[in-house]
PDB file of C-alpha atoms in Angstrom:
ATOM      1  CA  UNK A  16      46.565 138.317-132.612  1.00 50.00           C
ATOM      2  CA  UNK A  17      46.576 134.391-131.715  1.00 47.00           C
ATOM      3  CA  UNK A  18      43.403 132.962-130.031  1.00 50.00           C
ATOM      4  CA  UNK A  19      43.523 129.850-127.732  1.00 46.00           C
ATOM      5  CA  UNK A  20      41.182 126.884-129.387  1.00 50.00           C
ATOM      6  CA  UNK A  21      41.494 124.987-126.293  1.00 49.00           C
ATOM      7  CA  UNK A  22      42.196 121.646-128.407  1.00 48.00           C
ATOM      8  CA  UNK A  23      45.070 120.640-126.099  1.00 50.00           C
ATOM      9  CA  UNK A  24      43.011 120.984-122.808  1.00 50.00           C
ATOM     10  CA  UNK A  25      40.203 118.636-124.308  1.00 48.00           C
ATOM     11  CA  UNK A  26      42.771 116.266-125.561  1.00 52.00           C
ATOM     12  CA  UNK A  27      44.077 115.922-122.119  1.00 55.00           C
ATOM     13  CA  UNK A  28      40.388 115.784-120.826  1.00 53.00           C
ATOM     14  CA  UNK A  29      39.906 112.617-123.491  1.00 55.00           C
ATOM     15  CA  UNK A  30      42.797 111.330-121.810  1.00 57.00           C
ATOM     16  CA  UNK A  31      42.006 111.420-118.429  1.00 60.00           C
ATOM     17  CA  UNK A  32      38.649 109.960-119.012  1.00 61.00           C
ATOM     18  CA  UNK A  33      40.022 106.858-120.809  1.00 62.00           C
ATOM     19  CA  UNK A  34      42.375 106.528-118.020  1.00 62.00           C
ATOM     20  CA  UNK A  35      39.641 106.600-115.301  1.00 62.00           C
ATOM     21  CA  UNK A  36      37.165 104.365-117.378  1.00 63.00           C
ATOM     22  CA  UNK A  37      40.529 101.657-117.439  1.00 59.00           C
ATOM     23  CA  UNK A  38      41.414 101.946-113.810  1.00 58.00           C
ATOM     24  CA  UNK A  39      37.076 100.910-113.335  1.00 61.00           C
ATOM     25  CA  UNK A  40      37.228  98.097-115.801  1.00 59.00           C
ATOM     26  CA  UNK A  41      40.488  96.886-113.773  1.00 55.00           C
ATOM     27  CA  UNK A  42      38.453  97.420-110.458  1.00 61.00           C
ATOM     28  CA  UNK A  43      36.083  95.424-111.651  1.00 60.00           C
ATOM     29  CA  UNK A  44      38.233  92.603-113.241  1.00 60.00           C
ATOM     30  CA  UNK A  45      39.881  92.500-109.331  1.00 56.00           C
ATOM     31  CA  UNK A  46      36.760  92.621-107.762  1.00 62.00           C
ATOM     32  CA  UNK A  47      35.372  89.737-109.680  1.00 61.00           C
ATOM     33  CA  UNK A  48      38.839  87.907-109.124  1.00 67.00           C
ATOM     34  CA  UNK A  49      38.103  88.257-105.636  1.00 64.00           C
ATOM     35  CA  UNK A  50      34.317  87.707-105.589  1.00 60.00           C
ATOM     36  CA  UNK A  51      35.235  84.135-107.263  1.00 65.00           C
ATOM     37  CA  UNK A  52      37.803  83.601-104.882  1.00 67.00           C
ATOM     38  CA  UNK A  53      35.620  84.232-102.194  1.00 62.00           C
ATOM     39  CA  UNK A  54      32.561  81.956-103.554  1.00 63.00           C
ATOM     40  CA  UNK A  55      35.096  78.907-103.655  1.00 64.00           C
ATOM     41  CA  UNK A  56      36.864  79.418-100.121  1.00 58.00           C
ATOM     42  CA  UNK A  57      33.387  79.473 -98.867  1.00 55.00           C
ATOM     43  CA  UNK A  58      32.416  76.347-100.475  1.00 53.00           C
ATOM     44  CA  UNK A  59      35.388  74.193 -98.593  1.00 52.00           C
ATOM     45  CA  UNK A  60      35.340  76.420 -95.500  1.00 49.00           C
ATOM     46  CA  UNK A  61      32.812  75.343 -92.996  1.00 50.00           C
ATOM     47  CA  UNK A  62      31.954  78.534 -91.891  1.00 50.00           C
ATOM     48  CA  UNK A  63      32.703  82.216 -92.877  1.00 48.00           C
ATOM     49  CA  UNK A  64      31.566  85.352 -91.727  1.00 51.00           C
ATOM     50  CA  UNK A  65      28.493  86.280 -93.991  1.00 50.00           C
ATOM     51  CA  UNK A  66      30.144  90.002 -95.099  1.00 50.00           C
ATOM     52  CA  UNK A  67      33.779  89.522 -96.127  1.00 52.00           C
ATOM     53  CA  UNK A  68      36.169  92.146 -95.050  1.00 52.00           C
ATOM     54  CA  UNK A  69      37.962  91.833 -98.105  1.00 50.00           C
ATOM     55  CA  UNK A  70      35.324  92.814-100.365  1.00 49.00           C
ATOM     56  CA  UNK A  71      33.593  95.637 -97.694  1.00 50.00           C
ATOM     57  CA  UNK A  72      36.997  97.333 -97.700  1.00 52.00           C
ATOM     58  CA  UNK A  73      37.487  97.178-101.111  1.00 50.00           C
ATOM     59  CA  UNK A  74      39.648  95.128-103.199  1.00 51.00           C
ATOM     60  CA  UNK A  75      43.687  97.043-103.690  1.00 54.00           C
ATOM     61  CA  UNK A  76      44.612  99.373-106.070  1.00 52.00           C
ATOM     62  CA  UNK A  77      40.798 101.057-106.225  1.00 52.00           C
ATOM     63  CA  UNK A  78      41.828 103.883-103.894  1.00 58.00           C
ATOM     64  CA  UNK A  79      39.804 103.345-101.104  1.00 59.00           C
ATOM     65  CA  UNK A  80      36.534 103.541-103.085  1.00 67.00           C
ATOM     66  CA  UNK A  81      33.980 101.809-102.174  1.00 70.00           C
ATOM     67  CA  UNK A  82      31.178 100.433-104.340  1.00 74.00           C
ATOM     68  CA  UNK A  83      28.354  97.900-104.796  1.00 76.00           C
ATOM     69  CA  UNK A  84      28.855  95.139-106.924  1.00 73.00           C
ATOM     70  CA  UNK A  85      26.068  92.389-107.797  1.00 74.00           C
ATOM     71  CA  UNK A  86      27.775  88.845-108.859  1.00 71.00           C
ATOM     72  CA  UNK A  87      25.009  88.385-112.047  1.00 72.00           C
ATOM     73  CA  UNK A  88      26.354  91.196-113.523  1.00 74.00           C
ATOM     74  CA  UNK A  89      30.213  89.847-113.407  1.00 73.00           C
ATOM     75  CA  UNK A  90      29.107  86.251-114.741  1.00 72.00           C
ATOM     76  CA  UNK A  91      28.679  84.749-111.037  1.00 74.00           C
ATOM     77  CA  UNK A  92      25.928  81.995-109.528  1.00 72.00           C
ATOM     78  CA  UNK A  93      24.064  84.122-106.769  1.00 71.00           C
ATOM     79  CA  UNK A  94      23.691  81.568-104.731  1.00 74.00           C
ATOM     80  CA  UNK A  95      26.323  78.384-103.786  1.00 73.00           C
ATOM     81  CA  UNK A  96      23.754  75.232-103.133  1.00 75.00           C
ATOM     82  CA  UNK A  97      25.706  72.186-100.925  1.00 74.00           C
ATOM     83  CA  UNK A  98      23.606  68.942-101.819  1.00 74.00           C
ATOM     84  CA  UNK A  99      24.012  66.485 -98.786  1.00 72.00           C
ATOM     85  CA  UNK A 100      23.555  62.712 -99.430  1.00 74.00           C
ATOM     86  CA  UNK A 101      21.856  60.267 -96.737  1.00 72.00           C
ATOM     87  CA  UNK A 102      25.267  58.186 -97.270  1.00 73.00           C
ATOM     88  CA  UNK A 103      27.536  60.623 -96.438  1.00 73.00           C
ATOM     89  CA  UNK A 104      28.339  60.529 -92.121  1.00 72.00           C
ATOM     90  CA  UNK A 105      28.687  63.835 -90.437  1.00 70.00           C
ATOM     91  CA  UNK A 106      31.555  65.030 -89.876  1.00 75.00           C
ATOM     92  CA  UNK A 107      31.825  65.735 -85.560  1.00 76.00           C
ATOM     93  CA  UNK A 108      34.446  67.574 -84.036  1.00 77.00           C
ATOM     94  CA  UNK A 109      36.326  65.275 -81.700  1.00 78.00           C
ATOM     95  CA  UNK A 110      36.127  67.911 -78.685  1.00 77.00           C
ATOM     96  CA  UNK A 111      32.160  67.931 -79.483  1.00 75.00           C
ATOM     97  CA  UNK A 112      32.118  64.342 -78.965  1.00 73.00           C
ATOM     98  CA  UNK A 113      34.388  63.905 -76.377  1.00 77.00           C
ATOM     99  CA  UNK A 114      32.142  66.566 -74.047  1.00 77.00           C
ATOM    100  CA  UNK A 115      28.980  64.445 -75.225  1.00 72.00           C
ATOM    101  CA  UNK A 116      30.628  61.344 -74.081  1.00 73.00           C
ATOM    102  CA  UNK A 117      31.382  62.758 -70.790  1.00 73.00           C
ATOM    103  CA  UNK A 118      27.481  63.175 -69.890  1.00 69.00           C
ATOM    104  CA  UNK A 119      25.671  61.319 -67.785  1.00 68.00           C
ATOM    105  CA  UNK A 120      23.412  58.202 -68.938  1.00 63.00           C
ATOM    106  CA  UNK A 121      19.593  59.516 -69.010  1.00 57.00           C
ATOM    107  CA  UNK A 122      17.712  59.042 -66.367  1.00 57.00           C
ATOM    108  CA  UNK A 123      14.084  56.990 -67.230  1.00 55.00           C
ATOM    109  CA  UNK A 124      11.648  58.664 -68.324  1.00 61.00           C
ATOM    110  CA  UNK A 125       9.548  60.171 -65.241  1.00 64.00           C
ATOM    111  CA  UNK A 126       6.684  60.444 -67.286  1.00 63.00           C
ATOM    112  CA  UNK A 127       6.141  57.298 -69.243  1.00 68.00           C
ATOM    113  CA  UNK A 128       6.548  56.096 -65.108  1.00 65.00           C
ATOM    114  CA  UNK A 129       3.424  58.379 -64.077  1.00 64.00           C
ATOM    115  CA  UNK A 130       1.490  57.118 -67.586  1.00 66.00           C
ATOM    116  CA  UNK A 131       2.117  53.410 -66.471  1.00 60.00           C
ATOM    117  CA  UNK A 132       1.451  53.652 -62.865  1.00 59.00           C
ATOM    118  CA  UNK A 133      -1.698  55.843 -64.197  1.00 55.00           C
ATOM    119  CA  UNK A 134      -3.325  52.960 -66.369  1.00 59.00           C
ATOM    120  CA  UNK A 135      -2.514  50.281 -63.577  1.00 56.00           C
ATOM    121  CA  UNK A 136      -4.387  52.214 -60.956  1.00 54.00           C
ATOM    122  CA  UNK A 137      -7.585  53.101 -63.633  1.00 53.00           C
ATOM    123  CA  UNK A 138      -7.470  48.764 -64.194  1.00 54.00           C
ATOM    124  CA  UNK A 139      -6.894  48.193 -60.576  1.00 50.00           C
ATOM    125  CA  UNK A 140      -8.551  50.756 -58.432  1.00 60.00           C
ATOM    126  CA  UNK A 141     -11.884  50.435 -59.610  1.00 77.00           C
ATOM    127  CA  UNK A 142     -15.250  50.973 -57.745  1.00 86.00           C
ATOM    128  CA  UNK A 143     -17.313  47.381 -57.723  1.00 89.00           C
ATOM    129  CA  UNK A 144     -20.957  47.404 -56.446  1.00 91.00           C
ATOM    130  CA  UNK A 145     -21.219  45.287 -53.048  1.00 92.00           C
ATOM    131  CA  UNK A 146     -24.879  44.290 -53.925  1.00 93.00           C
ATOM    132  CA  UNK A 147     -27.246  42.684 -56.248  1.00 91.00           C
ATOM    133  CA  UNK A 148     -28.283  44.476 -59.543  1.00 89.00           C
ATOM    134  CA  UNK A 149     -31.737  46.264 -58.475  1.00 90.00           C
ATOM    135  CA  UNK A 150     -35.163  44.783 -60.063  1.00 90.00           C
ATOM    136  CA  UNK A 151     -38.263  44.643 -59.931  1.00 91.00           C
ATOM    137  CA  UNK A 152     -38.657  48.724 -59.494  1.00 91.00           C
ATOM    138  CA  UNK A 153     -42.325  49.024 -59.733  1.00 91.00           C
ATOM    139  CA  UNK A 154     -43.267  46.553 -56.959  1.00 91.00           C
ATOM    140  CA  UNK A 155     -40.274  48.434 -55.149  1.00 93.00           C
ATOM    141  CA  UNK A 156     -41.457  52.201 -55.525  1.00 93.00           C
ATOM    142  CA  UNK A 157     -44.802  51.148 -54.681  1.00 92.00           C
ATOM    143  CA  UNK A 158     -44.075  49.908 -51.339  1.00 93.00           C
ATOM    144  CA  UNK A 159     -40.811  52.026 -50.470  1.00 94.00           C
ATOM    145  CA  UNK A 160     -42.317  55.301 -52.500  1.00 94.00           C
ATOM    146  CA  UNK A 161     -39.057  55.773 -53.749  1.00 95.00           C
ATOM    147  CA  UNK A 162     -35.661  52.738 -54.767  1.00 96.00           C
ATOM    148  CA  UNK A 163     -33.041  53.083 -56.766  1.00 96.00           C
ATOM    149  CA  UNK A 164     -33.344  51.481 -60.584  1.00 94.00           C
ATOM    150  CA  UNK A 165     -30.040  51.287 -61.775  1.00 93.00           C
ATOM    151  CA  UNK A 166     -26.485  52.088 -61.209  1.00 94.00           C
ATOM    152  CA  UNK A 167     -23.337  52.661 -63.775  1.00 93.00           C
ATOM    153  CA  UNK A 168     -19.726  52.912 -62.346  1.00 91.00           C
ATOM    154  CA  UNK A 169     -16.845  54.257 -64.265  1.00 87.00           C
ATOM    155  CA  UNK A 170     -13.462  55.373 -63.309  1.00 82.00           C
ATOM    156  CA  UNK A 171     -14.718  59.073 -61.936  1.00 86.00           C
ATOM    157  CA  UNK A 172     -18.257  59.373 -60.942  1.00 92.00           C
ATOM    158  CA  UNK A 173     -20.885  56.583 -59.976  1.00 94.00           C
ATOM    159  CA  UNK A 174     -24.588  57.450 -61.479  1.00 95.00           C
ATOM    160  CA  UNK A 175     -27.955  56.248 -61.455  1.00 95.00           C
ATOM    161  CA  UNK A 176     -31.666  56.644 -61.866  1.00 96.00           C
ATOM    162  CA  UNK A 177     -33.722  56.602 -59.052  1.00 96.00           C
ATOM    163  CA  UNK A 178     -37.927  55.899 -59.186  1.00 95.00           C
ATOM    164  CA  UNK A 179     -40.377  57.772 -56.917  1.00 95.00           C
ATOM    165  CA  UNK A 180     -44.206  57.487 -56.493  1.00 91.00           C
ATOM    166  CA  UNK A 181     -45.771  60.136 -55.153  1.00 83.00           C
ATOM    167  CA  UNK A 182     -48.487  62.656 -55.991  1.00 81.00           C
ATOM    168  CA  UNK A 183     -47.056  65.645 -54.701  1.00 84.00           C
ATOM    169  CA  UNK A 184     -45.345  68.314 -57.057  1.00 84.00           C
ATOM    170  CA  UNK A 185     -43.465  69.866 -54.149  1.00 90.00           C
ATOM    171  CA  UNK A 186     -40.569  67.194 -53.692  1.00 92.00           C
ATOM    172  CA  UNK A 187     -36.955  67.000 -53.370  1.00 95.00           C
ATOM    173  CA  UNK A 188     -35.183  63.340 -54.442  1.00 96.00           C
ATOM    174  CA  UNK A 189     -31.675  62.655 -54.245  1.00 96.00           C
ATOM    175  CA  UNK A 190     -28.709  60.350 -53.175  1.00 97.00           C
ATOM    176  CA  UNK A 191     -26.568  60.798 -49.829  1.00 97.00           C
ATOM    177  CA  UNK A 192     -23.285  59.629 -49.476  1.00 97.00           C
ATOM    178  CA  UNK A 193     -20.195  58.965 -47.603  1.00 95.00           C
ATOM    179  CA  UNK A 194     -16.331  58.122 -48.014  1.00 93.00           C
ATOM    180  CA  UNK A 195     -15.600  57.706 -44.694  1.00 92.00           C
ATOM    181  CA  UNK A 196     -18.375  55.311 -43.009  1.00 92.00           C
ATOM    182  CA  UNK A 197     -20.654  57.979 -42.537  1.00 94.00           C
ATOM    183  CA  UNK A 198     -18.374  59.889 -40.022  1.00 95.00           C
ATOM    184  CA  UNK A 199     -19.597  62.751 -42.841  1.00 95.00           C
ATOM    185  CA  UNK A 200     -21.809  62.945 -45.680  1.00 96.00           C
ATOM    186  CA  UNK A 201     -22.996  64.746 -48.733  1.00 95.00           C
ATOM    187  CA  UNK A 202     -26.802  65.055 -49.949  1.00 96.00           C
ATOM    188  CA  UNK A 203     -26.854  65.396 -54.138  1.00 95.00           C
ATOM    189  CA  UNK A 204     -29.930  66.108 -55.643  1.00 95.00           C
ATOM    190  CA  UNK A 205     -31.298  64.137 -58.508  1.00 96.00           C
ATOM    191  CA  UNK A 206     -32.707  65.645 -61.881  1.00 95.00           C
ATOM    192  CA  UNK A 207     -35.966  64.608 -63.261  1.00 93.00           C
ATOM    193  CA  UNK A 208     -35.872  62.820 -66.486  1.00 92.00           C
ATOM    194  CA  UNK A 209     -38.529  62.811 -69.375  1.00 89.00           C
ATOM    195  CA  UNK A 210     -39.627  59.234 -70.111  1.00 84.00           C
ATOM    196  CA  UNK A 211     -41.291  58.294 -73.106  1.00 82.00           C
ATOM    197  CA  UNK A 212     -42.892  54.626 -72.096  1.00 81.00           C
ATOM    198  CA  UNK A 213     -46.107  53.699 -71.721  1.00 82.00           C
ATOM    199  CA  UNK A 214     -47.386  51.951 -68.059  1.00 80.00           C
ATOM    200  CA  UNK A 215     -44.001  53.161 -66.677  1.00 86.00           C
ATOM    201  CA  UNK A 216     -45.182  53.445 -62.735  1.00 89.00           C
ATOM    202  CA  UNK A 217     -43.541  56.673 -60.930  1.00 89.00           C
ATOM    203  CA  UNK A 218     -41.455  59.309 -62.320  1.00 92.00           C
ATOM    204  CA  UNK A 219     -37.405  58.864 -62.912  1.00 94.00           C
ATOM    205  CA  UNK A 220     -34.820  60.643 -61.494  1.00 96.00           C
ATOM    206  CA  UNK A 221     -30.937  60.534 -62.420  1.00 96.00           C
ATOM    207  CA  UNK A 222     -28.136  61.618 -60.388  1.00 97.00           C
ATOM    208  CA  UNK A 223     -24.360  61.441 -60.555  1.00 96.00           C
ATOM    209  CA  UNK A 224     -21.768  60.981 -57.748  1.00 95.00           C
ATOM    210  CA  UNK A 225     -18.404  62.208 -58.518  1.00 93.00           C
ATOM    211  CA  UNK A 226     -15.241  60.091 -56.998  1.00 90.00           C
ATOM    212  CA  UNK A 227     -11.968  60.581 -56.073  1.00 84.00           C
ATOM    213  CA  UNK A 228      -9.132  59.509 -59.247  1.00 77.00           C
ATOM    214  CA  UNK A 229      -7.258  57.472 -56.832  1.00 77.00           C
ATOM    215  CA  UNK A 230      -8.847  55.321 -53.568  1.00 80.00           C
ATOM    216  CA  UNK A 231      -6.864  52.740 -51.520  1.00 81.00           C
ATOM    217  CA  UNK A 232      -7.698  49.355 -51.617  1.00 80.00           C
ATOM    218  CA  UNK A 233     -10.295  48.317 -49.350  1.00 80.00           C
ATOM    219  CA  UNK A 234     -11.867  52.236 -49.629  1.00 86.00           C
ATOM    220  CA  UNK A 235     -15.459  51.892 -49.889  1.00 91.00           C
ATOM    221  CA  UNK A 236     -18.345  54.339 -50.751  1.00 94.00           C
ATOM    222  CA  UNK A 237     -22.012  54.106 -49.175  1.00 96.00           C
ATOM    223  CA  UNK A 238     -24.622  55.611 -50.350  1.00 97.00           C
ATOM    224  CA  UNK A 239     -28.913  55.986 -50.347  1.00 97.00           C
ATOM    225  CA  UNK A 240     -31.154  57.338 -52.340  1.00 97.00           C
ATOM    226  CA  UNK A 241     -34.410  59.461 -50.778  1.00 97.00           C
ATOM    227  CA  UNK A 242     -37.321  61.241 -51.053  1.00 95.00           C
ATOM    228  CA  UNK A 243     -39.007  64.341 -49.273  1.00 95.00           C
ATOM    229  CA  UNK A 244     -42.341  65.952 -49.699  1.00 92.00           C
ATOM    230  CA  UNK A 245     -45.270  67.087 -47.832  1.00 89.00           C
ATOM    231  CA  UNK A 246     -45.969  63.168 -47.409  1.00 90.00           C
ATOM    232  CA  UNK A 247     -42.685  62.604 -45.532  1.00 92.00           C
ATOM    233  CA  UNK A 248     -38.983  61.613 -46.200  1.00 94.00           C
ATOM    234  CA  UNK A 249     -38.901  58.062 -47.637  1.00 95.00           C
ATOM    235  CA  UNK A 250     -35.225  56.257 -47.740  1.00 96.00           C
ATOM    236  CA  UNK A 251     -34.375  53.156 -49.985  1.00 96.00           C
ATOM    237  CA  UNK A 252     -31.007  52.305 -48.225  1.00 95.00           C
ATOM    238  CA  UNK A 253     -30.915  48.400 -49.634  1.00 94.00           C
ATOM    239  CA  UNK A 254     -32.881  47.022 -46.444  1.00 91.00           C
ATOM    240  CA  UNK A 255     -30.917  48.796 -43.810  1.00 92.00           C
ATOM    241  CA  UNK A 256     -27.304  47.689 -45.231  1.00 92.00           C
ATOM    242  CA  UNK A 257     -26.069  50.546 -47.559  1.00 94.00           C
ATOM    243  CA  UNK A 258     -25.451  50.626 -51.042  1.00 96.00           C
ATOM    244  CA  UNK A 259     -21.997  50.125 -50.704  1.00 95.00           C
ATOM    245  CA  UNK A 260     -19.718  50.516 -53.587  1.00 93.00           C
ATOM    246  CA  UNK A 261     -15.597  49.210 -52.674  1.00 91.00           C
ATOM    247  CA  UNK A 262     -12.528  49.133 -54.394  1.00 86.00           C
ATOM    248  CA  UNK A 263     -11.574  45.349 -53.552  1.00 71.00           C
ATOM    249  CA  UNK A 264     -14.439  43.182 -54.774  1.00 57.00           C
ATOM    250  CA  UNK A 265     -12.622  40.959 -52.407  1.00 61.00           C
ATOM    251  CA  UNK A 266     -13.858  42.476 -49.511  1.00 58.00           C
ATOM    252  CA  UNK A 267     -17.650  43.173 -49.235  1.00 68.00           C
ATOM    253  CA  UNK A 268     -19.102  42.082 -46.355  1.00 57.00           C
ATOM    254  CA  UNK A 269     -22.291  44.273 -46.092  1.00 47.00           C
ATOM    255  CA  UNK A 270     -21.805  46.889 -43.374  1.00 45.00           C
ATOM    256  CA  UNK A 271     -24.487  48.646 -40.861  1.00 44.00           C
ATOM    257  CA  UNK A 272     -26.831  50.619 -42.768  1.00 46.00           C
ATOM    258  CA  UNK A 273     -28.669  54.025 -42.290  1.00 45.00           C
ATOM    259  CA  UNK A 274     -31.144  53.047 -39.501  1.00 37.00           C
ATOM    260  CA  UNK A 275     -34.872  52.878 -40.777  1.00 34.00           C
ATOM    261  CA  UNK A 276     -35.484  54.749 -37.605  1.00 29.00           C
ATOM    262  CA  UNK A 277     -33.444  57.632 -38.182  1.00 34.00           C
ATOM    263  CA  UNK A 278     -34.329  58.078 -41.744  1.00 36.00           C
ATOM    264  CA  UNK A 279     -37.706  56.924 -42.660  1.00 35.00           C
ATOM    265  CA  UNK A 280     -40.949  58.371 -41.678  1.00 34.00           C
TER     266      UNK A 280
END
């Protein structure tokens, strides 16, 4: 009785597995043909898409298989690196630059305008005192009980200190002011300031008067400083003329002041 070895059947299975592990290695020979093919079209192409079709689908003859493929392991760069050289011109489409052509001119800069105009109204409109630096305070405070020291003007805000004599603790010193010739006005209280100087006669007092960015020519800005305490209210309004501050230096002729009589006790 004959038995059946099965030598034949594993021949043929020898077979078929040399056959399979040839159709791979040709796979991978046309995959790598086409991988190369692909690296140098995309060197001289300006733009392709980033996942070629050709190698997503599969390259022919692999029977619709589909499989991953690194280009290291076939022998291939990874990467393609274009080295561009300051010399070289760009290379513009001609309907690109025939549609950049057909713009408009630009217009001038709005905002270097607004920067310029800016800087010649800081040098031009600029406050400029109407009267004589103050001095002598101490002769000053003792006869008025209160006169203004000094006074800084800058582009924003106008300040200054301000000297009182009196012996009461319950007081209230301070500047008023106008922008419109007193039509209204606005009281600003002054802050006391420590002072460190021997014989100094009276206390100080700073305050700060802020003013508008922009003021017409001509615009001017009065102002007095006072006091008030259980003594009375004591004004220091530059003899009855104003401290008057303008814009034109041009024009400051010294204007009608806050009334003695209306202001002083």
């Amino acid at each position: 009785m004959s038995r059946y070895t099965g030598g034949e059947p594993a021949e043929n299975g020898l077979e078929q597995q040399e056959e399979e592990e040839e159709e791979e290695d040709l796979d991978d020979e046309v995959d790598a043909s086409h991988l190369e093919k692909f690296m140098r079209d995309r060197r001289r192409a300006q733009s392709l898409p980033a996942y070629p079709a050709a190698l997503l689908d599969g390259a022919p003859g692999s029977n619709g298989r589909k499989r991953v493929k690194f280009a290291d392991s076939m022998g291939l760069n990874l990467a393609s690196v274009k080295h561009f050289s300051t010399l070289e011109d760009p290379q513009i489409p001609s309907k690109v630059l025939s549609r950049h052509k057909s713009f408009p001119p630009p217009q001038q800069d709005s905002l270097t305008d607004l920067c310029h105009s800016f800087n010649t109204s800081l040098q031009t409109d600029r406050l400029v005192a109407c009267f004589p630096e103050p001095r002598d305070p101490e002769s000053r405070v003792q006869k008025l009980r209160v006169c203004l020291e000094k006074v800084s003007i800058t582009h924003f805000d106008v300040r200054g200190n301000i000297r009182v004599f009196t012996g009461c603790a319950d007081r209230e010193v301070g500047v008023r002011y106008t922008f419109n010739n007193w039509l209204t006005h606005v009281d600003a209280q002054a802050l006391s300031v420590p002072v460190d100087q021997p014989g100094l006669v009276g206390e100080r007092y700073s305050f700060t008067v802020y003013t508008p960015p922009f003021m017409e020519p001509g615009t001017a800005v009065h102002f007095a400083v006072y006091l008030k305490s259980g003594e009375g209210e004591f004004w220091d309004n530059n003899e009855g003329q104003n401290y008057t501050l303008r814009v034109d230096s041009a024009s400051c002729p010294m204007t009608a002041g806050i009334g003695s009589s209306r202001y002083r006790r």
